[in-house]
Coordinates of C-alpha atoms in Angstrom, one line a residue:
Chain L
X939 CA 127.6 126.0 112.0
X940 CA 123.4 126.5 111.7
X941 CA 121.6 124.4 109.3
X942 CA 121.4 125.9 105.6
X943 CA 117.5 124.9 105.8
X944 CA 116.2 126.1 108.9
X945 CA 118.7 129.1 109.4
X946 CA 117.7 127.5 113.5
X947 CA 119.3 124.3 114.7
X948 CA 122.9 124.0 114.6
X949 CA 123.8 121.7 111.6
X950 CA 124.9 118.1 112.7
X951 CA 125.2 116.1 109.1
X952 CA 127.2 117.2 106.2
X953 CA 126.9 115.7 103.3
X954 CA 129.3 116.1 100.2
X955 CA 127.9 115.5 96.8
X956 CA 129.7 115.6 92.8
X957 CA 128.0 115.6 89.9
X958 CA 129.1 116.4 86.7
X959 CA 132.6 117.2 88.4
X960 CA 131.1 120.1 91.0
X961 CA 131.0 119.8 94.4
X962 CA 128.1 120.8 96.3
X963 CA 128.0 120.6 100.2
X964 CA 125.5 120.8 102.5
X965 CA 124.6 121.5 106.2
X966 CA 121.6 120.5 107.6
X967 CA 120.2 119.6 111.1
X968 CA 119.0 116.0 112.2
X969 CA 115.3 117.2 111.7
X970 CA 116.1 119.1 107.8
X971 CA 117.8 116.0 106.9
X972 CA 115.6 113.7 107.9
X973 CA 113.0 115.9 105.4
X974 CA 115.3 115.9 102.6
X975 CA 115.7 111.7 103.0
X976 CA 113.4 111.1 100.8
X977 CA 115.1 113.2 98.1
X978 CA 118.2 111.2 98.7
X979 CA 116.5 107.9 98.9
X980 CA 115.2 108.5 95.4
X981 CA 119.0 108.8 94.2
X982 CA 120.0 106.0 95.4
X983 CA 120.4 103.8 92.8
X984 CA 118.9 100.8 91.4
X985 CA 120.0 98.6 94.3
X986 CA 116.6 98.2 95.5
X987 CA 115.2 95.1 96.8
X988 CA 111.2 94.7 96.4
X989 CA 110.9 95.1 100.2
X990 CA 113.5 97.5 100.8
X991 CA 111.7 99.7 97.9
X992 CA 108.1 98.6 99.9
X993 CA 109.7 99.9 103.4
X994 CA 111.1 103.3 101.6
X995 CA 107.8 103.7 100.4
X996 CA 106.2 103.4 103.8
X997 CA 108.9 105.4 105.6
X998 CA 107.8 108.4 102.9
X999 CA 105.2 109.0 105.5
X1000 CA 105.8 110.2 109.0
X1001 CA 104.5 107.9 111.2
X1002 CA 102.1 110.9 113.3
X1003 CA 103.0 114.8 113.5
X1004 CA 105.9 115.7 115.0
X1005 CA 104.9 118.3 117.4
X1006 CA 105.9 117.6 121.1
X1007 CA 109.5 116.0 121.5
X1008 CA 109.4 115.6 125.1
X1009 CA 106.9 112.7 124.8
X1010 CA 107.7 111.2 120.9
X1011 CA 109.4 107.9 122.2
X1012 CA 106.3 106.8 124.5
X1013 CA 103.8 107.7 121.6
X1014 CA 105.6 104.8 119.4
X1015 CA 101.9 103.1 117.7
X1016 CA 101.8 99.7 118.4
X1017 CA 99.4 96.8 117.9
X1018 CA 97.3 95.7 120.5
X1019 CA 96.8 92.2 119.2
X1020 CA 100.0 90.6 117.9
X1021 CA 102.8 93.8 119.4
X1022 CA 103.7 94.8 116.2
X1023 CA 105.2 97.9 116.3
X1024 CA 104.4 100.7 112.9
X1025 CA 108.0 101.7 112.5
X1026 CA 108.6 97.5 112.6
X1027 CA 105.6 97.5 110.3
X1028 CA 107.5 100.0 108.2
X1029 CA 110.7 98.0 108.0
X1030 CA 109.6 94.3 107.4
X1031 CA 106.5 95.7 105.2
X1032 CA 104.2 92.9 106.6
X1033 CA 101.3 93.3 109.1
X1034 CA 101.5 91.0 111.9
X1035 CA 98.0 90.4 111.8
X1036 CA 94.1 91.4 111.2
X1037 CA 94.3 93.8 114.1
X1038 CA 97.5 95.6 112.9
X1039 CA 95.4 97.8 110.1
X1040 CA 93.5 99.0 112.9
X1041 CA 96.2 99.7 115.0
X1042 CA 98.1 101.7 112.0
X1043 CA 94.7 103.0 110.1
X1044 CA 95.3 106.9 110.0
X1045 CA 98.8 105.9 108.9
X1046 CA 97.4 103.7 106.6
X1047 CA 95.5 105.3 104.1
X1048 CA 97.6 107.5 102.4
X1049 CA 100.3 104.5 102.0
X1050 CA 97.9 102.6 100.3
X1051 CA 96.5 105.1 98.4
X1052 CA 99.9 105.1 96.7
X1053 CA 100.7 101.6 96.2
X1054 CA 97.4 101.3 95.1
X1055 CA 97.1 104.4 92.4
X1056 CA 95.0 106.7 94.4
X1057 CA 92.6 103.9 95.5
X1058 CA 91.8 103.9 99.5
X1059 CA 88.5 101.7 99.7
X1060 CA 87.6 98.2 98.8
X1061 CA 85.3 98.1 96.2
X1062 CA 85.0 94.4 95.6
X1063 CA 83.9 91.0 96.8
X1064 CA 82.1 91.2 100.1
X1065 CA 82.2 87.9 102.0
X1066 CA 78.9 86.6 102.3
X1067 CA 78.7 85.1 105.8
X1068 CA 80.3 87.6 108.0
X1069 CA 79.8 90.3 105.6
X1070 CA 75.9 90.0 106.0
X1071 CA 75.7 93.7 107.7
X1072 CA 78.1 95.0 105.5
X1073 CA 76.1 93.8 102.1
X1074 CA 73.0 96.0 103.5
X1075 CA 74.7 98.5 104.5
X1076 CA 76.5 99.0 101.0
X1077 CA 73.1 98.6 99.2
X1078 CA 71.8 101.5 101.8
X1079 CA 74.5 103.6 100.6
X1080 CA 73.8 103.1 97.3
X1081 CA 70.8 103.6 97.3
X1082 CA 71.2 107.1 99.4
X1083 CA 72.9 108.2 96.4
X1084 CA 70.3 107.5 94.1
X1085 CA 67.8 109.4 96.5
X1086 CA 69.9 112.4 96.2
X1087 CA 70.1 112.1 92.3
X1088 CA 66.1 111.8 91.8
X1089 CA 65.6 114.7 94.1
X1090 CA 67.5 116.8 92.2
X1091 CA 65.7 115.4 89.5
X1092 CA 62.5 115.9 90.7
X1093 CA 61.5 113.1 90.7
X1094 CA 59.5 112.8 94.0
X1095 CA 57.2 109.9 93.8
X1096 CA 59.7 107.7 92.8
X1097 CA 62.1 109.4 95.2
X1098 CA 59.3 108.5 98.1
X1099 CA 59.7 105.2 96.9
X1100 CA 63.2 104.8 97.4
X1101 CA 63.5 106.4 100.8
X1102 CA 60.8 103.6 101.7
X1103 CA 62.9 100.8 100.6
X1104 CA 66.1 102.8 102.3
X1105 CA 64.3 102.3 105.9
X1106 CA 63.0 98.9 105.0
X1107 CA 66.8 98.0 104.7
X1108 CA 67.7 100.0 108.1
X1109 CA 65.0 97.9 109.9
X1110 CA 66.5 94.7 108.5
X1111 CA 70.0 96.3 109.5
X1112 CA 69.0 97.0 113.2
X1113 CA 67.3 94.0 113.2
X1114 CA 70.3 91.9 112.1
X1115 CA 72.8 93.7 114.4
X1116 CA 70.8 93.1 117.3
X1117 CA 70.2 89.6 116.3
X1118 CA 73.8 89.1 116.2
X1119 CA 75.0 90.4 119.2
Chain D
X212 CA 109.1 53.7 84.6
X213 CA 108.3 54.7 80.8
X214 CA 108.4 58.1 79.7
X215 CA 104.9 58.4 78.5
X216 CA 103.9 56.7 81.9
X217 CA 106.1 59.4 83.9
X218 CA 105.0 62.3 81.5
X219 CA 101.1 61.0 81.8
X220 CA 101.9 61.5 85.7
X221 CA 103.8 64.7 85.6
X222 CA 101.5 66.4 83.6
X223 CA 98.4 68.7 85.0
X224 CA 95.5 70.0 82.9
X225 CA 96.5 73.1 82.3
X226 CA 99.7 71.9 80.0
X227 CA 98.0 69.1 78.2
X228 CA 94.1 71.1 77.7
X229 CA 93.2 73.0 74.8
X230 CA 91.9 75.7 76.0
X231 CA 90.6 78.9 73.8
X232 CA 93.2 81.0 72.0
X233 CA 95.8 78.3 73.5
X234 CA 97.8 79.1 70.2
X235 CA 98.8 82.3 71.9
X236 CA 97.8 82.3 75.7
X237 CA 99.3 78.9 77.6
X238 CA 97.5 79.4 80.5
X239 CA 94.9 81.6 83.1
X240 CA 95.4 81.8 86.6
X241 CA 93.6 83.8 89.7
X242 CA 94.9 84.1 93.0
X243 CA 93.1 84.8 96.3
X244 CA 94.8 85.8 99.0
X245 CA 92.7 84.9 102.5
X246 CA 93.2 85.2 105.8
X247 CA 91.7 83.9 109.2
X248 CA 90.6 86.4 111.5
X249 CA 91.7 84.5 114.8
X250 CA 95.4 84.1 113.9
X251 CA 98.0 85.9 113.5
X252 CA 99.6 86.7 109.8
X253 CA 102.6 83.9 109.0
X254 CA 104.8 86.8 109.5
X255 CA 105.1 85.6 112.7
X256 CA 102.4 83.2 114.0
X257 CA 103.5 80.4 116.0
X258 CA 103.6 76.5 115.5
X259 CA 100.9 76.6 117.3
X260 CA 98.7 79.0 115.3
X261 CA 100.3 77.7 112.3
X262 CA 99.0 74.0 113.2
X263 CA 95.7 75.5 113.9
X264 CA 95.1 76.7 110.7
X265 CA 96.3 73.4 108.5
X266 CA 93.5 71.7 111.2
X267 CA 90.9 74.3 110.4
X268 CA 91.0 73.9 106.5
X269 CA 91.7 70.9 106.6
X270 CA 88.1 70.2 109.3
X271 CA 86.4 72.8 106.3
X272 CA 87.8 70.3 103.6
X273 CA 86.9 66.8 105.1
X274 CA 83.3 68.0 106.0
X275 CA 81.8 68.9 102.5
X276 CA 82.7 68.0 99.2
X277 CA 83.2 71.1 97.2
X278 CA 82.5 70.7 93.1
X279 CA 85.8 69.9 92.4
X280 CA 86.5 66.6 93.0
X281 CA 88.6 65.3 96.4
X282 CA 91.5 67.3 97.8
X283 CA 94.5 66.0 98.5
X284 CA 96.3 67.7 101.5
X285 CA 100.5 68.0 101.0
X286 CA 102.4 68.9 103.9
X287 CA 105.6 70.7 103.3
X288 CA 107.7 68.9 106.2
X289 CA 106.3 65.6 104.6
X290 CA 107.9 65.4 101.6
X291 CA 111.5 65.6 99.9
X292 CA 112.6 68.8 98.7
X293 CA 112.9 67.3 95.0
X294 CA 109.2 66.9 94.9
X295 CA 108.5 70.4 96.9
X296 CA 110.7 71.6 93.4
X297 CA 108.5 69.7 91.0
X298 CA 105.4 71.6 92.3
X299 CA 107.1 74.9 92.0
X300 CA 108.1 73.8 88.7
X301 CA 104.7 73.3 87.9
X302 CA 103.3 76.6 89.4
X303 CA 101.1 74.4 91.6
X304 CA 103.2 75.9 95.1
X305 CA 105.5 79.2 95.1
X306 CA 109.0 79.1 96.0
X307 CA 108.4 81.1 99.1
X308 CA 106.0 78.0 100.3
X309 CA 108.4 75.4 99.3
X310 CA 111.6 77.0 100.6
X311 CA 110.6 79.0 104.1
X312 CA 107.1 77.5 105.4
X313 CA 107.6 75.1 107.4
X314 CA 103.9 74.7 108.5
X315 CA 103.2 75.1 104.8
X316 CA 101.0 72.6 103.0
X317 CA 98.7 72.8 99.8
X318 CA 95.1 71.3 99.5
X319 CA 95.2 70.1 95.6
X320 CA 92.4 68.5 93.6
X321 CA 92.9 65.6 91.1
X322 CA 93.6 67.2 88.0
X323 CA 95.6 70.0 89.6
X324 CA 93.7 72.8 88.4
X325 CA 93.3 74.1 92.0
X326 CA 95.5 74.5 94.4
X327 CA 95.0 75.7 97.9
X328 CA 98.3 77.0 99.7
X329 CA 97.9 76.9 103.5
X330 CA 100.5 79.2 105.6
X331 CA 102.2 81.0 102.8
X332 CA 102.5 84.8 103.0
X333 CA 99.2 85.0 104.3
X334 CA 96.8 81.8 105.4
X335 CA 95.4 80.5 102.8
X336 CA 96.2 81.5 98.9
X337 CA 93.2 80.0 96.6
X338 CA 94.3 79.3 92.8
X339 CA 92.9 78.6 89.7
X340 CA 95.3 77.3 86.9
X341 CA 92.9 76.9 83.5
X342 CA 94.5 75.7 80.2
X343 CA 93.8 78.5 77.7
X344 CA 92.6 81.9 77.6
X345 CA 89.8 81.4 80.4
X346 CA 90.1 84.5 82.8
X347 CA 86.6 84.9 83.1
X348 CA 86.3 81.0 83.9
X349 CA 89.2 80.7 86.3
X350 CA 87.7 83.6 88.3
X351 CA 84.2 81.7 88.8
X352 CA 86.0 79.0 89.6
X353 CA 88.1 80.9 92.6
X354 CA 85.0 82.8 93.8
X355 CA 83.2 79.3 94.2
X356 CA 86.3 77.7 96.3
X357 CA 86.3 80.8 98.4
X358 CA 82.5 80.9 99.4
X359 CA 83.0 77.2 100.2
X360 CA 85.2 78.3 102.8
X361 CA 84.0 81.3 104.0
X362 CA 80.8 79.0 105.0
X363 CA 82.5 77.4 107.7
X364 CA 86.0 80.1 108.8
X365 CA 86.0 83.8 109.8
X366 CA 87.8 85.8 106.9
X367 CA 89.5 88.9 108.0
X368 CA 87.6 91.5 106.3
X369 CA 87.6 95.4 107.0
X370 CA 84.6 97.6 105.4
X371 CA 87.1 99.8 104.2
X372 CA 90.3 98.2 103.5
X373 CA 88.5 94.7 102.1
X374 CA 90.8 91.4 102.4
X375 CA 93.4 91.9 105.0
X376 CA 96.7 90.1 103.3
X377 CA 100.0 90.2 105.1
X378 CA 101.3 92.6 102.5
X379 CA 99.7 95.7 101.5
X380 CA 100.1 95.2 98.1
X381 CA 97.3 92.6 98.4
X382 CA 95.1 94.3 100.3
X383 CA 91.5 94.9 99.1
X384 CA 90.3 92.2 96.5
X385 CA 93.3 89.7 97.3
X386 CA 93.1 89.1 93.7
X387 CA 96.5 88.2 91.2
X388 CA 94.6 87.5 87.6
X389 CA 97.7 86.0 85.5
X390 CA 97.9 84.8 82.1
X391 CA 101.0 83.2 80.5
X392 CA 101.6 84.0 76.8
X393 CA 103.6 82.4 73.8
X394 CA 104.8 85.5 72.1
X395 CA 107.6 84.6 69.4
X396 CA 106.1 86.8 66.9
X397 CA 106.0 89.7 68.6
X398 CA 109.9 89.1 69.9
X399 CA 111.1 88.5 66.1
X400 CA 109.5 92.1 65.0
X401 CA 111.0 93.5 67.8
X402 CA 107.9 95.1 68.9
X403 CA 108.2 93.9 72.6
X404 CA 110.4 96.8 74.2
X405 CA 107.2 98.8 73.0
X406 CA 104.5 97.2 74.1
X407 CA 105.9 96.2 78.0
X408 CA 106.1 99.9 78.9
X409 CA 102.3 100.1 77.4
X410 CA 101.4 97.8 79.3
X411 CA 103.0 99.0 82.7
X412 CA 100.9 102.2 82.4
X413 CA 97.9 100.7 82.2
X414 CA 98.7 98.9 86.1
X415 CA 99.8 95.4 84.6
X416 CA 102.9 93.9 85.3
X417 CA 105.0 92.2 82.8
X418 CA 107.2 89.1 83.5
X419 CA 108.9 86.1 82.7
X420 CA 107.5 82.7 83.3
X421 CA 108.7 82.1 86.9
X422 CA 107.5 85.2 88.0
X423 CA 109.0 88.4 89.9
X424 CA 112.6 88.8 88.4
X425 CA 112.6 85.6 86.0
X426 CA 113.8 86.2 82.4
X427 CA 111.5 85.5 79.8
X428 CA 112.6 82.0 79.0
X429 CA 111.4 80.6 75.5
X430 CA 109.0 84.1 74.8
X431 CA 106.9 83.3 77.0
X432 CA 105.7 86.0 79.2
X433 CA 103.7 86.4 82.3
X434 CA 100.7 89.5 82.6
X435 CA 99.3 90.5 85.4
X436 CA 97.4 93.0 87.7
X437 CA 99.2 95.0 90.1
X438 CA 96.2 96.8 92.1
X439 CA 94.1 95.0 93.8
X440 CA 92.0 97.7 95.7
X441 CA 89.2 100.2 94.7
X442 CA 88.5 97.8 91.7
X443 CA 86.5 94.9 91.9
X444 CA 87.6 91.6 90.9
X445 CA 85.3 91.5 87.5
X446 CA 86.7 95.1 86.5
X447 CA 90.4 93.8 87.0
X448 CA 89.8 90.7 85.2
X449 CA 87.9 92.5 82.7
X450 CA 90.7 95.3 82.3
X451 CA 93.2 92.4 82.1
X452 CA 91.6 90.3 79.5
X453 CA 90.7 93.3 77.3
X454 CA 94.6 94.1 77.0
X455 CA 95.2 90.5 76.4
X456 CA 93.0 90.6 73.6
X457 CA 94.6 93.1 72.2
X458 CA 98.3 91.4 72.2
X459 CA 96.7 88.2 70.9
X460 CA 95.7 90.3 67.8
X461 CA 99.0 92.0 67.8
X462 CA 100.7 88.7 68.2
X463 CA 98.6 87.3 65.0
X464 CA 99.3 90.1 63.0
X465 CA 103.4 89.8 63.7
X466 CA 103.2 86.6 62.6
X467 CA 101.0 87.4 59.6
X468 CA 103.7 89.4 58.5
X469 CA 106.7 87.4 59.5
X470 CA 104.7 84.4 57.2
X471 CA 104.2 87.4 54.5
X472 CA 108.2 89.0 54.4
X473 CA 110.6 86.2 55.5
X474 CA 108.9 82.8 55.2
X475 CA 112.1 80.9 54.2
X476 CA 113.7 82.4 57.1
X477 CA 111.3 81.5 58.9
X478 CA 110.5 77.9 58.2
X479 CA 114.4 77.6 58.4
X480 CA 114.4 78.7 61.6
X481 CA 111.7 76.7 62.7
X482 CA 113.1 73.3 61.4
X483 CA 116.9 74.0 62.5
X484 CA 115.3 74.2 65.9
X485 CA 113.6 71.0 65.3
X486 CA 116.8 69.8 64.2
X487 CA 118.8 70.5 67.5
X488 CA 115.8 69.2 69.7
X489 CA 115.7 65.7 67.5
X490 CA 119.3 65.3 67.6
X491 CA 121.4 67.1 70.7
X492 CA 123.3 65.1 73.1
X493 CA 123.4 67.6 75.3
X494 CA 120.7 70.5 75.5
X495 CA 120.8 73.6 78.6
X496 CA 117.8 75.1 79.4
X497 CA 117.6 78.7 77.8
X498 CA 118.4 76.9 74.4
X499 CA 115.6 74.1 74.8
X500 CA 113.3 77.4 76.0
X501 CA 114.2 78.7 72.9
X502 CA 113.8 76.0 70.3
X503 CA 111.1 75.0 71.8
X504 CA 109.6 78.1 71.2
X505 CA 110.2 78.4 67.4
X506 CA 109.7 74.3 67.3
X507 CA 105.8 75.6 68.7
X508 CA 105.4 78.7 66.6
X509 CA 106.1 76.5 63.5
X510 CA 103.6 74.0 64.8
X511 CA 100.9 76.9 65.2
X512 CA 102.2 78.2 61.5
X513 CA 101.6 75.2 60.0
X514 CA 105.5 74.3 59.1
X515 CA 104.9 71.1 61.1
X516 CA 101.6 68.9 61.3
X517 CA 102.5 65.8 62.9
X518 CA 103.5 66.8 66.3
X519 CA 101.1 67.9 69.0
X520 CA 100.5 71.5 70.5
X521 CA 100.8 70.8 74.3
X522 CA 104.3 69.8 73.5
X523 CA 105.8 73.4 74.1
X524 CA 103.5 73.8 77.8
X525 CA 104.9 70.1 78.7
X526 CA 108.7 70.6 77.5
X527 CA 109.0 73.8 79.2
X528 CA 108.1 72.0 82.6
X529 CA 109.7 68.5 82.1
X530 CA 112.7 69.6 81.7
X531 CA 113.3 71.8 84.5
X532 CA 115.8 70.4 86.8
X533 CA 113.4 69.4 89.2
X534 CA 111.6 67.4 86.8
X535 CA 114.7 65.7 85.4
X536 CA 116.0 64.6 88.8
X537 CA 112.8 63.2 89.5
X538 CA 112.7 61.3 86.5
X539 CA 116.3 59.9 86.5
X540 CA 115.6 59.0 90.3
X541 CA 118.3 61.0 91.8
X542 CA 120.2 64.7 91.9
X543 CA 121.8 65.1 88.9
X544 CA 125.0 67.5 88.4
X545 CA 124.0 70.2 86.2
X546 CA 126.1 68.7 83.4
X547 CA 124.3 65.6 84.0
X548 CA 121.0 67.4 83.1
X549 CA 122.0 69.1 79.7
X550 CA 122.6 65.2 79.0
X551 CA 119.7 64.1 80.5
X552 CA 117.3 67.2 79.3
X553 CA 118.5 66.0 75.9
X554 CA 117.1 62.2 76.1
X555 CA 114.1 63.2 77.0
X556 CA 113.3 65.8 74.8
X557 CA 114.3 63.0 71.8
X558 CA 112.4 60.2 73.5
X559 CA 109.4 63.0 73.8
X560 CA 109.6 63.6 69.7
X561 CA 110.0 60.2 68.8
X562 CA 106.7 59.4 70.9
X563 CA 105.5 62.0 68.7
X564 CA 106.3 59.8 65.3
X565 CA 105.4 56.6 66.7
X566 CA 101.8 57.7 67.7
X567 CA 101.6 59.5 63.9
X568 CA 103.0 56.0 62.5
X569 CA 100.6 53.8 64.7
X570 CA 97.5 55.3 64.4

């Protein structure tokens, strides 16, 4: 029998569903069904622990592209700090430490883009001691924008201004970096 | 030891304070979560790392005095699990910290308006518990507890992702703002089925009083923020107080119009409860909860003048089951409680009297 989805790979899982008193059936291959999980997961019923629901959310993503088979098993991500492995990430729904989000970042974002509605960047508290570089640094940004803005505007001598105080805040940057290290 | 000694002991600020708008909101609360940059997450740190980062706060603690008075360090494996239950009871530790961390401990100051938890989900969990409707106040409060320590230990911080927390769901801010809310009026009118799916669009989470999964024990309620990055923590807070706000005034008006339509009722309602809280021999918890609850609303209506407003925060603690083993010295069968629960809760109202008669 070949999968109903693909028309390809011979079909390995068959599921039988009834609602409403039909019976529907389906064929699919290992790769179609694992697709269509997600669909299935979302019927499952209200038996959901918080973590479980946390881990289904995570698994929504594949881990990385799935493009050469051969090799998928060795390219398993894992941290380099505390060994924690993304699909163990993806079960427990804890990093095992700081290092981990690094590890997992590409993976990352979208997931917390959707736990967090959309959101992908802290916009908060910056810590004041270790954050030193990063406070300039968000000022610098800022303050880029606003150069943009009064050029558009036209407004050139106070434009001139802020570009001034942008390098000023570069210097210190530079200067604090090299400081530091 | 005497009841008004134990309660005088048992209870924190938060219960006893009046804070503003306490008629309505019992208490504010905001949670940091923190971690150290050199350790691995409690999800699976070892003793070792675990010690290490009780020693570092505790180094942080003992060097400088922060505003808040002295700290008092409380080591999970030091103490009995009755009295690891009477700090859950009174929101001071989380279950999770009481019931799996064993290198757990929590830094607390004198009147126990912060508490510091050390190896809970993540490191170190910084909260502020204010009497009242003080959001704004609570979150100062955090913010100054948290630079304290970032002066001395490395936070894990990414440009991008903010606060690294165990849990995603933290990630960013680290920030839980809280408030807990008396909200009979709006129960009666049946108005609450409507407004809890409101509020769950607008990205707060509504709960009962012990948190994820809890009913909501004696209308009382528990609202918080779900999101914690891509906002900052004054825009959460802010978008949290401003729909507070809003069921305070809702909350008024219900009861405006309960005192306008069914007064009788009401005040019969009201003084039955008062009735079975005076009198019972034996009392369980969900009906305390809920006389308790009219017993305050008819307090904050006016029905009843000479008993005090905390009594509602201070009932609903003392007599948890935690709370009344600790006071009768000993585990107690749960039979033995409703007996128990009962006494104190006439001793409690007859304190009440005395203090009316006496001064």
């Amino acid at each position: 029998m070949i999968c109903q989805e693909c028309n390809q790979r011979p079909a390995t899982l068959h599921f039988t569903n009834f609602s409403n008193g039909e019976k529907t059936e389906m064929h699919l291959c290992e790769k179609c069904a694992q697709e269509k999980g997600e669909m299935f997961m979302m019927n499952n019923g209200p038996a959901f622990s918080i973590n479980s629901l946390l881990a289904g959310l995570l698994n929504m993503e594949p881990a990385f592209p799935q493009k050469n088979e051969a090799f998928q098993t060795e390219q398993v991500l894992q941290c380099p700090q505390c060994s924690m492995t993304f699909p163990q990430f993806v079960k427990v729904g804890r990093f095992g430490c700081a290092t981990c989000y690094d590890a997992f970042r590409e993976q990352l974002a979208p997931i917390v883009r959707r736990l967090h509605s959309g959101n992908s960047v802290h916009n908060g508290k910056i810590p004041k001691r270790i954050g030193g570089g990063l406070h300039l640094r968000k000022q610098i940004d800022d303050l880029k924008q606003t150069l943009k803005d009064l050029i558009s505007q036209e407004e050139f001598e106070k434009a001139a201004e802020t570009r001034d105080h942008i390098r000023e805040l570069e210097r210190k940057l530079s200067a604090g970096q090299e400081g530091g290290e | 030891m005497s009841l008004e000694k134990f309660i005088n002991q048992a209870v924190s600020s938060w219960m006893s304070d009046d804070g503003p708008d306490s008629d309505i909101v019992l208490s504010s609360r905001i949670r940091f979560a923190r971690n150290l940059d050199e350790y691995n997450f409690p999800t699976l740190f070892t003793n070792g790392e675990a010690e290490a980062v009780i020693g570092t706060i505790m180094e942080r603690a003992q060097k400088t005095a922060l505003g808040f008075g002295k700290l008092e360090l409380v080591k999970m494996d030091g103490i009995p699990p009755l009295q690891k239950r009477v700090l859950v009871e009174k929101h001071l530790i989380s279950p999770h910290l009481a019931e799996n961390a064993l290198h757990g401990a929590v830094l607390l100051s004198k009147n126990e308006e912060i508490s510091i938890m050390i190896n809970e989900e993540d490191h170190i969990r910084i909260q502020c518990l204010f009497p009242g409707f003080q959001l704004s106040e609570a979150l100062e409060a955090a913010n100054k507890i948290d630079d304290w320590l970032e002066e001395d230990v490395n936070y894990a911080f990414d440009d991008k992702f903010g606060y690294l927390t165990s849990c995603p769901t933290n990630t960013g801010t680290g920030i839980r703002a809280s408030v807990m809310m008396h909200l009979p009026g709006l129960v009666l009118t049946q108005q609450m089925n409507r407004i809890v799916p409101a509020i769950n669009q607008l990205g707060l989470v509504v709960r009962g009083i012990y948190g994820e999964g809890s009913e909501a024990l004696g209308n009382i309620f528990q609202i918080s923020n779900q999101i914690t990055l891509g906002k900052s923590e004054e825009d959460i807070v802010e978008d949290l107080k401003s729909v507070v706000s809003q069921i305070i005034s809702q909350e008024r008006s219900a009861r405006e119009a309960l005192a306008k339509t069914s007064n009788i009722q009401l005040e019969d309602r009201v003084f039955r409860s008062y009735g079975t809280l005076a009198n019972s021999r034996i009392i369980e918890t969900k009906e305390a909860a809920r006389c308790l609850s009219d017993l305050r609303l008819g307090i904050d209506m006016g029905f009843i003048e000479n008993i005090s407003k905390s009594i509602l925060n201070e009932l609903m603690i003392l007599t948890q089951p935690g709370f009344l083993q600790q006071y009768a010295g000993g585990p107690l069968r749960p039979n033995e409680r409703d007996i128990r629960r009962a006494a104190l809760i006439r001793e409690r109202l007859k304190m009440e009297t005395k203090e009316e008669s006496g001064g």
